[in-house]
CSV table of C-alpha atoms and ligand atoms in Angstrom, one decimal:
chain,number,residue,atom,x,y,z
K,9,MET,CA,70.6,110.5,91.8
K,10,TYR,CA,72.1,109.3,88.6
K,11,ASP,CA,70.8,106.6,86.4
K,12,LYS,CA,72.8,103.5,87.1
K,13,ASN,CA,72.2,102.1,83.6
K,14,PRO,CA,72.7,105.2,81.6
K,15,THR,CA,71.7,105.1,78.0
K,16,LEU,CA,74.1,106.9,75.8
K,17,GLU,CA,71.5,109.0,74.1
K,18,GLY,CA,72.7,112.4,73.1
K,19,ILE,CA,76.4,111.4,72.9
K,20,GLY,CA,78.0,111.6,69.6
K,21,ASN,CA,74.9,112.5,67.6
K,22,LYS,CA,74.6,116.2,68.3
K,23,THR,CA,72.9,118.2,65.6
K,24,ILE,CA,75.5,120.0,63.5
K,25,ASP,CA,75.0,123.7,63.3
K,26,ASP,CA,76.0,125.7,60.3
K,27,SER,CA,79.5,126.6,61.5
K,28,LYS,CA,80.2,122.9,62.3
K,29,GLN,CA,79.0,121.9,58.8
K,30,GLY,CA,81.6,124.3,57.5
K,31,ASP,CA,84.2,122.4,59.6
K,32,VAL,CA,83.0,119.1,58.3
K,33,PHE,CA,83.5,120.3,54.7
K,34,TYR,CA,86.8,121.7,55.5
K,35,GLN,CA,88.0,118.5,57.2
K,36,GLU,CA,86.9,116.4,54.1
K,37,GLN,CA,88.9,118.9,52.0
K,38,MET,CA,92.0,118.4,54.2
K,39,LYS,CA,91.8,114.7,54.1
K,40,SER,CA,92.7,114.6,50.5
K,41,ASP,CA,95.5,117.1,51.0
K,42,VAL,CA,97.2,115.2,53.9
K,43,LYS,CA,96.4,111.6,53.0
K,44,GLY,CA,99.3,109.3,54.0
K,45,LYS,CA,101.2,112.1,55.7
K,46,LYS,CA,102.8,111.1,59.0
K,47,PHE,CA,102.7,112.8,62.5
K,48,TYR,CA,105.1,112.1,65.4
K,49,ILE,CA,104.1,113.1,68.9
K,50,GLU,CA,106.3,113.2,72.0
K,51,SER,CA,104.7,113.8,75.4
K,52,TYR,CA,106.2,115.2,78.6
K,53,GLY,CA,104.8,115.8,82.1
K,54,CYS,CA,101.7,114.4,83.7
K,55,ALA,CA,99.4,111.5,82.7
K,56,MET,CA,96.9,114.1,81.6
K,57,ASN,CA,99.3,115.2,78.9
K,58,PHE,CA,99.8,111.7,77.6
K,59,SER,CA,96.0,111.3,77.6
K,60,ASP,CA,95.7,114.6,75.7
K,61,SER,CA,98.2,113.4,73.1
K,62,GLU,CA,95.7,110.5,72.4
K,63,ILE,CA,93.0,113.1,71.7
K,64,VAL,CA,95.3,115.0,69.4
K,65,ALA,CA,96.2,111.8,67.6
K,66,SER,CA,92.6,111.0,67.0
K,67,ILE,CA,91.9,114.5,65.6
K,68,LEU,CA,94.9,114.3,63.2
K,69,ASN,CA,93.9,110.7,62.2
K,70,ASP,CA,90.5,112.0,61.3
K,71,ILE,CA,91.9,114.3,58.7
K,72,GLY,CA,94.2,111.6,57.2
K,73,TYR,CA,97.4,111.8,59.2
K,74,VAL,CA,98.9,108.5,60.4
K,75,PRO,CA,101.1,108.1,63.5
K,76,THR,CA,104.8,107.2,63.3
K,77,LYS,CA,107.3,106.5,66.1
K,78,ILE,CA,110.1,107.8,63.9
K,79,ALA,CA,110.6,111.6,64.0
K,80,GLU,CA,112.9,111.6,61.0
K,81,GLU,CA,110.2,110.3,58.7
K,82,SER,CA,107.3,112.5,59.9
K,83,ASP,CA,105.7,115.5,58.2
K,84,LEU,CA,104.4,116.9,61.4
K,85,ILE,CA,106.4,116.8,64.7
K,86,LEU,CA,104.5,117.7,67.8
K,87,ILE,CA,105.7,118.0,71.4
K,88,ASN,CA,103.1,118.0,74.1
K,89,THR,CA,104.8,120.0,76.8
K,90,CYS,CA,104.9,120.5,80.6
K,91,SER,CA,105.6,123.8,82.4
K,92,ILE,CA,105.4,122.6,85.9
K,93,ARG,CA,109.1,123.0,86.6
K,94,GLU,CA,111.9,124.9,84.8
K,95,LYS,CA,113.7,121.7,84.1
K,96,ALA,CA,110.8,120.3,82.1
K,97,GLU,CA,110.8,123.4,79.9
K,98,ASP,CA,114.5,123.1,79.4
K,99,THR,CA,114.2,119.5,78.2
K,100,VAL,CA,111.5,120.6,75.7
K,101,ARG,CA,113.7,123.4,74.3
K,102,ARG,CA,116.5,121.0,73.7
K,103,ARG,CA,114.2,118.7,71.8
K,104,LEU,CA,113.0,121.6,69.7
K,105,HIS,CA,116.5,122.4,68.7
K,106,THR,CA,117.1,118.8,67.7
K,107,PHE,CA,113.9,118.8,65.7
K,108,ASN,CA,114.9,122.0,63.9
K,109,LYS,CA,118.1,120.2,62.8
K,110,LEU,CA,115.9,117.4,61.4
K,111,LYS,CA,113.8,120.0,59.6
K,112,LYS,CA,116.9,121.4,57.9
K,113,LYS,CA,117.4,118.0,56.3
K,114,ARG,CA,113.7,117.6,55.5
K,115,PRO,CA,112.3,121.1,54.6
K,116,GLY,CA,108.5,121.2,54.7
K,117,THR,CA,108.4,119.3,58.0
K,118,LEU,CA,106.2,121.2,60.5
K,119,ILE,CA,107.0,121.5,64.2
K,120,GLY,CA,104.4,122.3,66.8
K,121,VAL,CA,104.3,122.9,70.5
K,122,LEU,CA,101.2,121.7,72.3
K,123,GLY,CA,100.0,121.9,75.9
K,124,CYS,CA,101.2,123.9,78.9
K,125,MET,CA,104.3,125.6,77.4
K,126,ALA,CA,102.3,126.7,74.4
K,127,GLU,CA,99.9,128.3,76.8
K,128,ARG,CA,102.5,129.9,79.0
K,129,LEU,CA,104.9,131.2,76.3
K,130,LYS,CA,102.3,131.8,73.5
K,131,ALA,CA,103.7,133.7,70.5
K,132,LYS,CA,107.1,134.0,72.1
K,133,LEU,CA,107.9,130.5,70.8
K,134,LEU,CA,107.0,131.5,67.3
K,135,ASP,CA,108.3,135.1,67.1
K,136,GLN,CA,111.3,135.4,69.4
K,137,GLU,CA,112.6,131.9,69.6
K,138,LYS,CA,111.6,130.9,66.1
K,139,LEU,CA,111.6,127.3,67.1
K,140,VAL,CA,108.1,126.2,65.8
K,141,ASP,CA,105.4,126.6,63.2
K,142,LEU,CA,102.5,125.8,65.4
K,143,VAL,CA,101.6,126.8,69.0
K,144,VAL,CA,98.4,125.1,70.3
K,145,GLY,CA,97.1,125.4,73.9
K,146,PRO,CA,95.4,122.6,75.7
K,147,ASP,CA,91.9,123.7,74.9
K,148,ALA,CA,92.5,124.4,71.2
K,149,TYR,CA,93.2,120.9,69.8
K,150,ARG,CA,90.0,120.8,67.8
K,151,ASP,CA,91.5,123.7,65.8
K,152,LEU,CA,94.6,121.6,64.8
K,153,PRO,CA,93.4,120.8,61.3
K,154,LYS,CA,93.0,124.5,60.5
K,155,LEU,CA,96.2,125.5,62.2
K,156,VAL,CA,98.2,122.7,60.4
K,157,SER,CA,96.8,123.9,57.1
K,158,THR,CA,97.7,127.5,57.9
K,159,ALA,CA,101.2,126.4,58.8
K,160,THR,CA,101.5,124.3,55.6
K,161,ASP,CA,100.8,127.5,53.6
K,162,GLY,CA,103.7,129.1,55.3
K,163,GLU,CA,101.8,131.2,57.9
K,164,LYS,CA,102.3,130.6,61.7
K,165,GLY,CA,99.5,128.7,63.3
K,166,ILE,CA,98.6,129.7,66.8
K,167,ASN,CA,95.6,129.2,69.1
K,168,VAL,CA,96.0,129.4,72.9
K,169,ILE,CA,92.5,130.4,73.8
K,170,LEU,CA,91.4,128.7,77.0
K,171,SER,CA,87.9,127.5,77.3
K,172,ARG,CA,85.4,127.1,80.2
K,173,GLU,CA,83.6,124.2,78.5
K,174,GLU,CA,86.0,122.1,76.4
K,175,THR,CA,86.3,118.5,77.7
K,176,TYR,CA,86.8,116.7,74.3
K,177,ALA,CA,83.9,114.5,75.6
K,178,ASP,CA,82.9,113.2,72.1
K,179,ILE,CA,86.4,112.4,70.9
K,180,SER,CA,87.5,108.8,71.0
K,181,PRO,CA,91.2,108.9,71.9
K,182,MET,CA,93.6,107.0,69.6
K,183,ARG,CA,95.6,104.8,72.1
K,184,LEU,CA,99.3,105.5,71.6
K,185,ASP,CA,102.1,103.4,73.2
K,186,SER,CA,99.5,101.5,75.0
K,187,ASN,CA,100.1,98.1,76.6
K,188,GLY,CA,96.5,97.2,75.6
K,189,VAL,CA,95.8,96.5,79.3
K,190,SER,CA,95.6,99.9,81.1
K,191,GLY,CA,94.0,103.0,79.6
K,192,TYR,CA,93.5,106.6,80.8
K,193,ILE,CA,90.3,108.5,80.8
K,194,SER,CA,90.2,112.3,81.4
K,195,ILE,CA,87.3,113.3,83.6
K,196,THR,CA,88.1,116.9,84.4
K,197,ARG,CA,90.3,119.6,82.8
K,198,GLY,CA,91.9,122.6,84.4
K,199,CYS,CA,92.2,123.5,88.1
K,200,ASP,CA,90.6,126.1,90.3
K,201,ASN,CA,92.8,125.5,93.3
K,202,MET,CA,95.5,128.1,93.0
K,203,CYS,CA,98.2,126.4,95.0
K,204,SER,CA,100.7,129.2,95.2
K,205,PHE,CA,103.7,127.3,93.6
K,206,CYS,CA,101.7,125.9,90.7
K,207,VAL,CA,101.4,127.1,87.1
K,208,VAL,CA,98.7,124.7,86.1
K,209,PRO,CA,95.7,127.0,86.7
K,210,PHE,CA,97.3,129.5,84.3
K,211,THR,CA,98.2,127.0,81.6
K,212,ARG,CA,95.2,124.7,81.8
K,213,GLY,CA,92.5,127.2,82.8
K,214,ARG,CA,89.3,126.8,84.8
K,215,GLU,CA,88.2,123.5,86.1
K,216,ARG,CA,85.4,121.7,84.2
K,217,SER,CA,83.9,118.2,84.4
K,218,ARG,CA,83.1,116.0,81.5
K,219,ASN,CA,79.8,114.4,80.8
K,220,ALA,CA,79.6,111.3,83.0
K,221,PHE,CA,77.9,109.2,80.3
K,222,SER,CA,80.7,109.9,77.9
K,223,ILE,CA,83.2,108.7,80.5
K,224,VAL,CA,81.2,105.4,81.0
K,225,ALA,CA,81.0,105.0,77.2
K,226,GLU,CA,84.8,105.4,77.0
K,227,ALA,CA,85.3,102.8,79.7
K,228,ASN,CA,82.9,100.4,77.8
K,229,ASP,CA,84.9,101.0,74.7
K,230,LEU,CA,88.1,100.1,76.4
K,231,LEU,CA,86.5,97.0,77.8
K,232,GLU,CA,85.4,95.9,74.3
K,233,LYS,CA,89.0,96.5,73.1
K,234,GLY,CA,90.2,94.1,75.8
K,235,TYR,CA,91.5,96.6,78.4
K,236,LYS,CA,91.4,95.5,82.0
K,237,GLU,CA,92.2,98.7,83.8
K,238,VAL,CA,91.1,102.4,83.5
K,239,THR,CA,92.6,105.3,85.3
K,240,LEU,CA,90.3,108.3,85.7
K,241,LEU,CA,92.4,111.5,85.4
K,242,GLY,CA,92.0,115.0,86.6
K,243,GLN,CA,94.1,117.7,88.3
K,244,ASN,CA,91.7,117.3,91.3
K,245,VAL,CA,89.4,114.3,90.7
K,246,ASP,CA,87.5,114.8,94.0
K,247,SER,CA,86.0,118.1,92.7
K,248,TYR,CA,84.4,116.3,89.7
K,249,LYS,CA,80.8,117.5,89.5
K,250,TRP,CA,78.7,117.1,86.4
K,251,GLU,CA,75.1,118.3,86.1
K,252,ASN,CA,73.0,116.4,83.6
K,253,PRO,CA,71.5,119.2,81.5
K,254,GLU,CA,68.2,117.4,81.0
K,255,THR,CA,67.4,116.0,84.4
K,256,LYS,CA,69.5,118.5,86.4
K,257,ASP,CA,70.9,115.5,88.5
K,258,VAL,CA,74.4,116.1,89.7
K,259,VAL,CA,77.0,113.3,89.5
K,260,SER,CA,79.7,113.5,92.2
K,261,PHE,CA,83.2,111.9,91.9
K,262,ALA,CA,82.1,109.0,94.3
K,263,GLN,CA,79.1,108.3,92.1
K,264,LEU,CA,81.2,108.5,88.9
K,265,LEU,CA,83.6,106.0,90.4
K,266,VAL,CA,80.8,103.6,91.1
K,267,MET,CA,79.3,104.1,87.6
K,268,VAL,CA,82.7,103.2,86.0
K,269,ALA,CA,83.3,100.3,88.5
K,270,GLU,CA,79.9,98.8,87.4
K,271,VAL,CA,81.1,98.7,83.7
K,272,HIS,CA,82.5,95.2,84.4
K,273,PRO,CA,83.8,93.5,87.6
K,274,SER,CA,87.0,92.4,85.7
K,275,MET,CA,87.8,96.0,84.9
K,276,ARG,CA,90.0,97.7,87.5
K,277,VAL,CA,89.4,101.3,88.2
K,278,ARG,CA,92.1,103.7,89.4
K,279,PHE,CA,92.1,107.5,89.7
K,280,SER,CA,94.5,110.4,90.1
K,281,THR,CA,95.0,113.0,91.6
K,282,SER,CA,93.1,113.4,94.9
K,283,HIS,CA,93.2,116.6,97.0
K,284,PRO,CA,93.3,116.1,100.8
K,285,LYS,CA,90.8,119.0,101.2
K,286,ASP,CA,88.3,117.4,98.8
K,287,ILE,CA,88.4,113.6,99.1
K,288,THR,CA,85.2,112.5,100.8
K,289,ASP,CA,84.1,109.5,102.9
K,290,GLU,CA,81.8,108.5,100.0
K,291,VAL,CA,84.9,108.0,97.8
K,292,LEU,CA,86.5,105.8,100.6
K,293,PHE,CA,83.2,103.8,100.9
K,294,ALA,CA,83.2,103.4,97.1
K,295,ILE,CA,86.7,101.9,97.2
K,296,ARG,CA,85.8,99.7,100.2
K,297,ASP,CA,82.6,98.4,98.6
K,298,HIS,CA,83.9,97.7,95.1
K,299,LYS,CA,86.5,95.0,94.7
K,300,ASN,CA,87.6,96.4,91.3
K,301,ILE,CA,88.2,100.0,92.6
K,302,CYS,CA,91.8,99.7,93.5
K,303,ASN,CA,93.1,100.1,97.1
K,304,TYR,CA,95.2,103.0,96.2
K,305,ILE,CA,95.0,106.8,96.6
K,306,HIS,CA,97.5,109.4,95.3
K,307,LEU,CA,97.1,112.1,97.9
K,308,PRO,CA,99.8,114.8,97.5
K,309,VAL,CA,100.9,116.3,100.8
K,310,GLN,CA,103.5,118.7,99.4
K,311,SER,CA,104.8,119.6,102.9
K,312,GLY,CA,104.5,118.4,106.4
K,313,SER,CA,104.5,121.9,107.9
K,314,SER,CA,101.2,123.7,108.5
K,315,ARG,CA,103.0,127.1,108.1
K,316,ILE,CA,104.4,126.1,104.7
K,317,LEU,CA,101.1,124.5,103.6
K,318,GLU,CA,99.4,127.9,104.3
K,319,LEU,CA,102.0,129.7,102.2
K,320,MET,CA,101.4,127.1,99.5
K,321,ASN,CA,97.7,127.9,99.7
K,322,ARG,CA,96.9,124.2,100.1
K,323,THR,CA,94.0,125.0,102.4
K,324,TYR,CA,94.7,122.2,104.9
K,325,THR,CA,97.0,121.8,107.8
K,326,ARG,CA,99.4,119.0,108.9
K,327,GLU,CA,96.7,117.8,111.4
K,328,TRP,CA,94.0,117.8,108.7
K,329,TYR,CA,96.2,115.6,106.5
K,330,ILE,CA,97.0,113.2,109.3
K,331,LYS,CA,93.3,112.9,110.1
K,332,LYS,CA,92.6,112.0,106.4
K,333,ILE,CA,95.3,109.3,106.6
K,334,ASP,CA,93.7,108.0,109.8
K,335,ARG,CA,90.3,107.9,108.1
K,336,ILE,CA,91.6,106.1,105.1
K,337,ASN,CA,93.3,103.5,107.3
K,338,GLU,CA,90.1,103.1,109.3
K,339,VAL,CA,87.7,102.7,106.3
K,340,ILE,CA,90.1,100.7,104.0
K,341,PRO,CA,92.9,99.1,106.1
K,342,GLU,CA,94.5,97.7,103.0
K,343,CYS,CA,94.6,101.0,101.2
K,344,ALA,CA,98.0,102.2,100.0
K,345,VAL,CA,98.7,106.0,99.8
K,346,SER,CA,101.3,107.9,97.7
K,347,ALA,CA,102.2,111.6,97.6
K,348,ASP,CA,103.9,114.5,95.9
K,349,ILE,CA,106.4,116.4,97.9
K,350,ILE,CA,108.2,119.7,97.3
K,351,THR,CA,111.3,120.6,99.3
K,352,GLY,CA,112.8,124.1,99.8
K,353,PHE,CA,109.6,126.1,99.3
K,354,CYS,CA,110.0,129.8,100.2
K,355,THR,CA,111.0,130.4,103.8
K,356,GLU,CA,111.2,126.6,104.6
K,357,THR,CA,113.2,126.1,107.8
K,358,GLU,CA,115.0,122.9,109.0
K,359,GLU,CA,112.1,122.4,111.4
K,360,ASP,CA,109.6,122.6,108.6
K,361,HIS,CA,111.7,120.1,106.6
K,362,GLU,CA,111.8,117.7,109.6
K,363,GLU,CA,108.0,117.9,109.7
K,364,THR,CA,107.9,116.8,106.1
K,365,LEU,CA,110.2,113.8,106.9
K,366,SER,CA,108.0,112.8,109.8
K,367,ILE,CA,104.7,113.0,107.8
K,368,ILE,CA,106.2,110.6,105.3
K,369,GLN,CA,106.8,108.2,108.1
K,370,TYR,CA,103.4,108.8,109.7
K,371,SER,CA,101.5,108.4,106.4
K,372,ASN,CA,103.5,105.3,105.3
K,373,PHE,CA,103.5,106.4,101.7
K,374,ILE,CA,104.3,103.5,99.3
K,375,ILE,CA,105.8,105.9,96.9
K,376,SER,CA,106.3,109.7,96.5
K,377,TYR,CA,107.0,111.9,93.6
K,378,MET,CA,109.6,114.3,95.0
K,379,PHE,CA,110.8,117.6,93.7
K,380,TYR,CA,112.7,120.7,94.8
K,381,TYR,CA,110.8,123.9,94.5
K,382,SER,CA,111.2,125.6,91.1
K,383,GLU,CA,109.7,129.1,90.9
K,384,ARG,CA,107.3,129.5,88.0
K,385,PRO,CA,106.7,133.0,86.5
K,386,GLY,CA,103.2,134.4,87.1
K,387,THR,CA,102.3,132.1,90.0
K,388,LEU,CA,101.1,133.4,93.4
K,389,ALA,CA,104.4,132.4,95.0
K,390,ALA,CA,106.5,134.1,92.4
K,391,ARG,CA,104.6,137.3,92.9
K,392,LYS,CA,104.3,137.2,96.7
K,393,TYR,CA,107.4,135.4,98.1
K,394,GLU,CA,111.1,135.4,97.7
K,395,ASP,CA,112.6,132.2,96.4
K,396,ASP,CA,115.0,132.3,99.3
K,397,ILE,CA,116.2,128.7,99.8
K,398,PRO,CA,119.6,128.2,98.2
K,399,LEU,CA,119.7,125.4,95.5
K,400,GLU,CA,122.1,123.3,97.5
K,401,VAL,CA,119.8,123.3,100.5
K,402,LYS,CA,116.7,122.5,98.3
K,403,LYS,CA,118.7,119.6,96.8
K,404,ARG,CA,120.0,118.3,100.2
K,405,ARG,CA,116.5,118.4,101.6
K,406,LEU,CA,115.3,116.5,98.5
K,407,SER,CA,117.9,113.8,99.1
K,408,ASP,CA,116.7,113.5,102.7
K,409,VAL,CA,113.2,113.1,101.6
K,410,ILE,CA,114.2,110.5,99.0
K,411,ARG,CA,116.1,108.6,101.6
K,412,VAL,CA,113.3,108.6,104.2
K,413,GLN,CA,110.7,107.7,101.5
K,414,ALA,CA,112.8,104.7,100.4
K,415,GLN,CA,113.1,103.5,104.0
K,416,VAL,CA,109.3,103.8,104.5
K,417,ALA,CA,108.6,102.0,101.2
K,418,PHE,CA,111.0,99.2,101.9
K,419,ALA,CA,109.4,98.6,105.3
K,420,HIS,CA,105.9,98.7,103.7
K,421,ASN,CA,107.0,96.2,101.1
K,422,LYS,CA,108.7,93.9,103.7
K,423,ALA,CA,105.3,93.6,105.4
K,424,ASP,CA,104.0,92.0,102.2
K,425,LEU,CA,106.5,89.0,102.4
K,426,GLY,CA,104.5,85.8,102.4
K,427,LYS,CA,101.3,87.5,101.3
K,428,THR,CA,99.5,86.5,98.1
K,429,PHE,CA,98.1,89.2,95.8
K,430,GLU,CA,95.9,89.3,92.7
K,431,VAL,CA,98.1,90.8,90.0
K,432,LEU,CA,97.1,92.1,86.6
K,433,ILE,CA,99.8,91.2,84.1
K,434,GLU,CA,101.0,94.3,82.1
K,435,GLY,CA,103.8,92.8,80.1
K,436,ASP,CA,107.4,91.6,80.2
K,437,SER,CA,109.6,92.8,83.1
K,438,LYS,CA,112.2,95.4,82.2
K,439,LYS,CA,115.1,93.2,83.3
K,440,SER,CA,114.1,89.8,81.8
K,441,ASP,CA,111.8,88.5,79.2
K,442,GLN,CA,111.5,85.4,81.3
K,443,ASP,CA,109.5,87.4,83.9
K,444,PHE,CA,106.2,89.2,83.8
K,445,LYS,CA,105.5,92.5,85.5
K,446,GLY,CA,102.1,93.6,86.8
K,447,ARG,CA,100.4,95.5,89.6
K,448,ASN,CA,98.4,94.5,92.7
K,449,SER,CA,95.4,96.5,93.8
K,450,GLN,CA,97.7,98.8,95.9
K,451,SER,CA,99.5,99.7,92.7
K,452,LYS,CA,102.7,98.0,93.8
K,453,MET,CA,104.8,96.6,90.9
K,454,VAL,CA,105.1,92.8,91.2
K,455,ILE,CA,107.7,90.8,89.2
K,456,PHE,CA,107.4,87.0,88.8
K,457,PRO,CA,108.5,84.2,86.4
K,458,LYS,CA,106.3,83.6,83.4
K,459,LYS,CA,104.1,80.5,83.1
K,460,GLU,CA,102.9,79.0,79.8
K,461,GLY,CA,99.5,80.1,78.6
K,462,LEU,CA,99.5,83.4,80.5
K,463,LYS,CA,99.5,86.8,78.7
K,464,PRO,CA,99.2,90.5,79.5
K,465,GLY,CA,95.7,91.3,80.6
K,466,ASP,CA,95.3,88.1,82.6
K,467,TYR,CA,94.9,88.1,86.4
K,468,VAL,CA,97.1,85.8,88.4
K,469,MET,CA,97.7,85.1,92.1
K,470,VAL,CA,101.3,85.8,93.1
K,471,LYS,CA,102.9,84.9,96.5
K,472,ILE,CA,105.6,87.4,97.5
K,473,ASP,CA,109.0,86.0,98.5
K,474,ALA,CA,111.4,89.0,98.1
K,475,VAL,CA,111.1,92.7,98.1
K,476,THR,CA,113.0,95.9,97.4
K,477,SER,CA,111.9,99.5,98.1
K,478,ALA,CA,110.5,99.7,94.6
K,479,THR,CA,109.1,96.2,93.8
K,480,LEU,CA,107.7,93.0,95.1
K,481,LYS,CA,108.9,89.7,93.7
K,482,GLY,CA,107.2,86.3,93.9
K,483,LYS,CA,105.8,83.2,92.2
K,484,ILE,CA,102.4,82.3,90.7
K,485,VAL,CA,100.4,80.1,93.1
C,1122,LIG,N1,108.1,123.4,91.8
C,1122,LIG,C1,108.3,122.1,92.2
C,1122,LIG,N2,107.3,121.2,92.1
C,1122,LIG,C2,106.1,121.6,91.7
C,1122,LIG,N3,105.0,120.9,91.5
C,1122,LIG,C3,104.1,121.7,91.0
C,1122,LIG,N4,104.6,122.9,90.9
C,1122,LIG,C4,105.9,122.9,91.3
C,1122,LIG,C5,106.9,123.8,91.4
C,1122,LIG,N5,106.8,125.1,91.0
C,1122,LIG,C6,104.8,119.5,91.9
C,1122,LIG,C7,103.7,119.3,93.0
C,1122,LIG,C8,102.6,118.7,92.2
C,1122,LIG,C9,103.3,117.9,91.2
C,1122,LIG,C10,102.5,117.5,90.0
C,1122,LIG,O1,104.4,118.7,90.8
C,1122,LIG,O2,104.2,118.4,93.9
C,1122,LIG,O3,101.7,118.0,93.0
C,1123,LIG,FE1,98.5,122.7,90.7
C,1123,LIG,FE2,97.4,122.6,93.2
C,1123,LIG,FE3,95.8,122.4,90.9
C,1123,LIG,FE4,97.5,120.4,91.6
C,1123,LIG,S1,95.7,121.1,92.8
C,1123,LIG,S2,97.2,121.3,89.6
C,1123,LIG,S3,99.2,121.4,92.5
C,1123,LIG,S4,97.0,124.2,91.6
């Protein structure tokens, strides 16, 4: 069992060995060199990347760099990249060309690529494409001060070594672009699943879980700063498993969820992403038994066809997924579920596609993140299967999926007409500064007219009187 009231002993006060002392001296030295210099960071891809950018910002801030939102005035331009689909990489390349134009006007500016593309393309970005001065993989951010210094001296800075241990547990992220209400906390890094379409196990390395007490400490820190919601992040949160090196007690994901939920009842807890093969009843019970653990599970299905799921190496069948949905509905009837879906995976037939459409309907997803298959070099699928579905077919199937998902979401939202939800205010609605936007426990976006005295971070009760497939609208009651 874990200690419900963990002390934070041992966190942040590790003894410094000789090599670390060298680092400390080096960092002090750098501080005077870079004092007042500015960095600009742009992030692409998953929430994990945005969360990593906050770690990077903290590391750079420690050596004297200050953040700016204006690329034109920065001394160091960084792009935290995503390799999950070809399109994402194309976008980053275009941005790198734009930044190189800026660099011509402002020589001395350094440009760096961080994250998955750095890991996948490695020295190619430096040597062949000559687009950047720095290439830093997702496990090498602690090395940034040295790499920046190397690049400042005119050498190329590269570190793409993946680690089996790095979790950045002791680094307090510098919250960027935050609404001051919701914050992310990374709980695992990497992925051991090897879904055949996915490049993540190659770019982010082996899965490792972060010290549970450091996670609780970060949630406490967010609470003290006025945050009202934390989202625990990992490629597969259900496989979170941390062994306390002193007591040998093992903390599971369900136990971690409860530890974070107990930080404060007014602090909402969310998590992403769950894997259908790993989510346990204990996680469902934790959601059911704690009001502040939100009634929402992101449970990517990817395909509704057992044959395709096997080729995808997802290690569950259509029937297994359906049973999980049934179990969620049984334990937490109010729970909303969302998914990721890929159309046009290798050998997918119209029958397989129909099965995907029907599982969307069965599962009643409130939202799906939908993509057509994009072959990624080095993945299991790229090595074993032919990418044989024509692009027009992939796209047509994607539009079918989008259409059916919108119908399902609209019906789900219509069932909320007349209901009253507790909503956490996040800020002004996109369309009007007369309205607030916020989310209910199910993670549905709710728009409602402002009332005096209320501000982001407050909870309000909102009665729903209109819906679309994407939002609920209502009035404060
Ligand atoms: N092509 C299309 N979509 C992909 N995803 C991952 N790899 C690919 C790929 N090669 C999608 C999956 C995953 C989400 C993060 O991105 O649906 O769950
Ligand atoms: Fe990729 Fe599968 Fe791991 Fe998700 S669970 S990151 S899809 S390999």
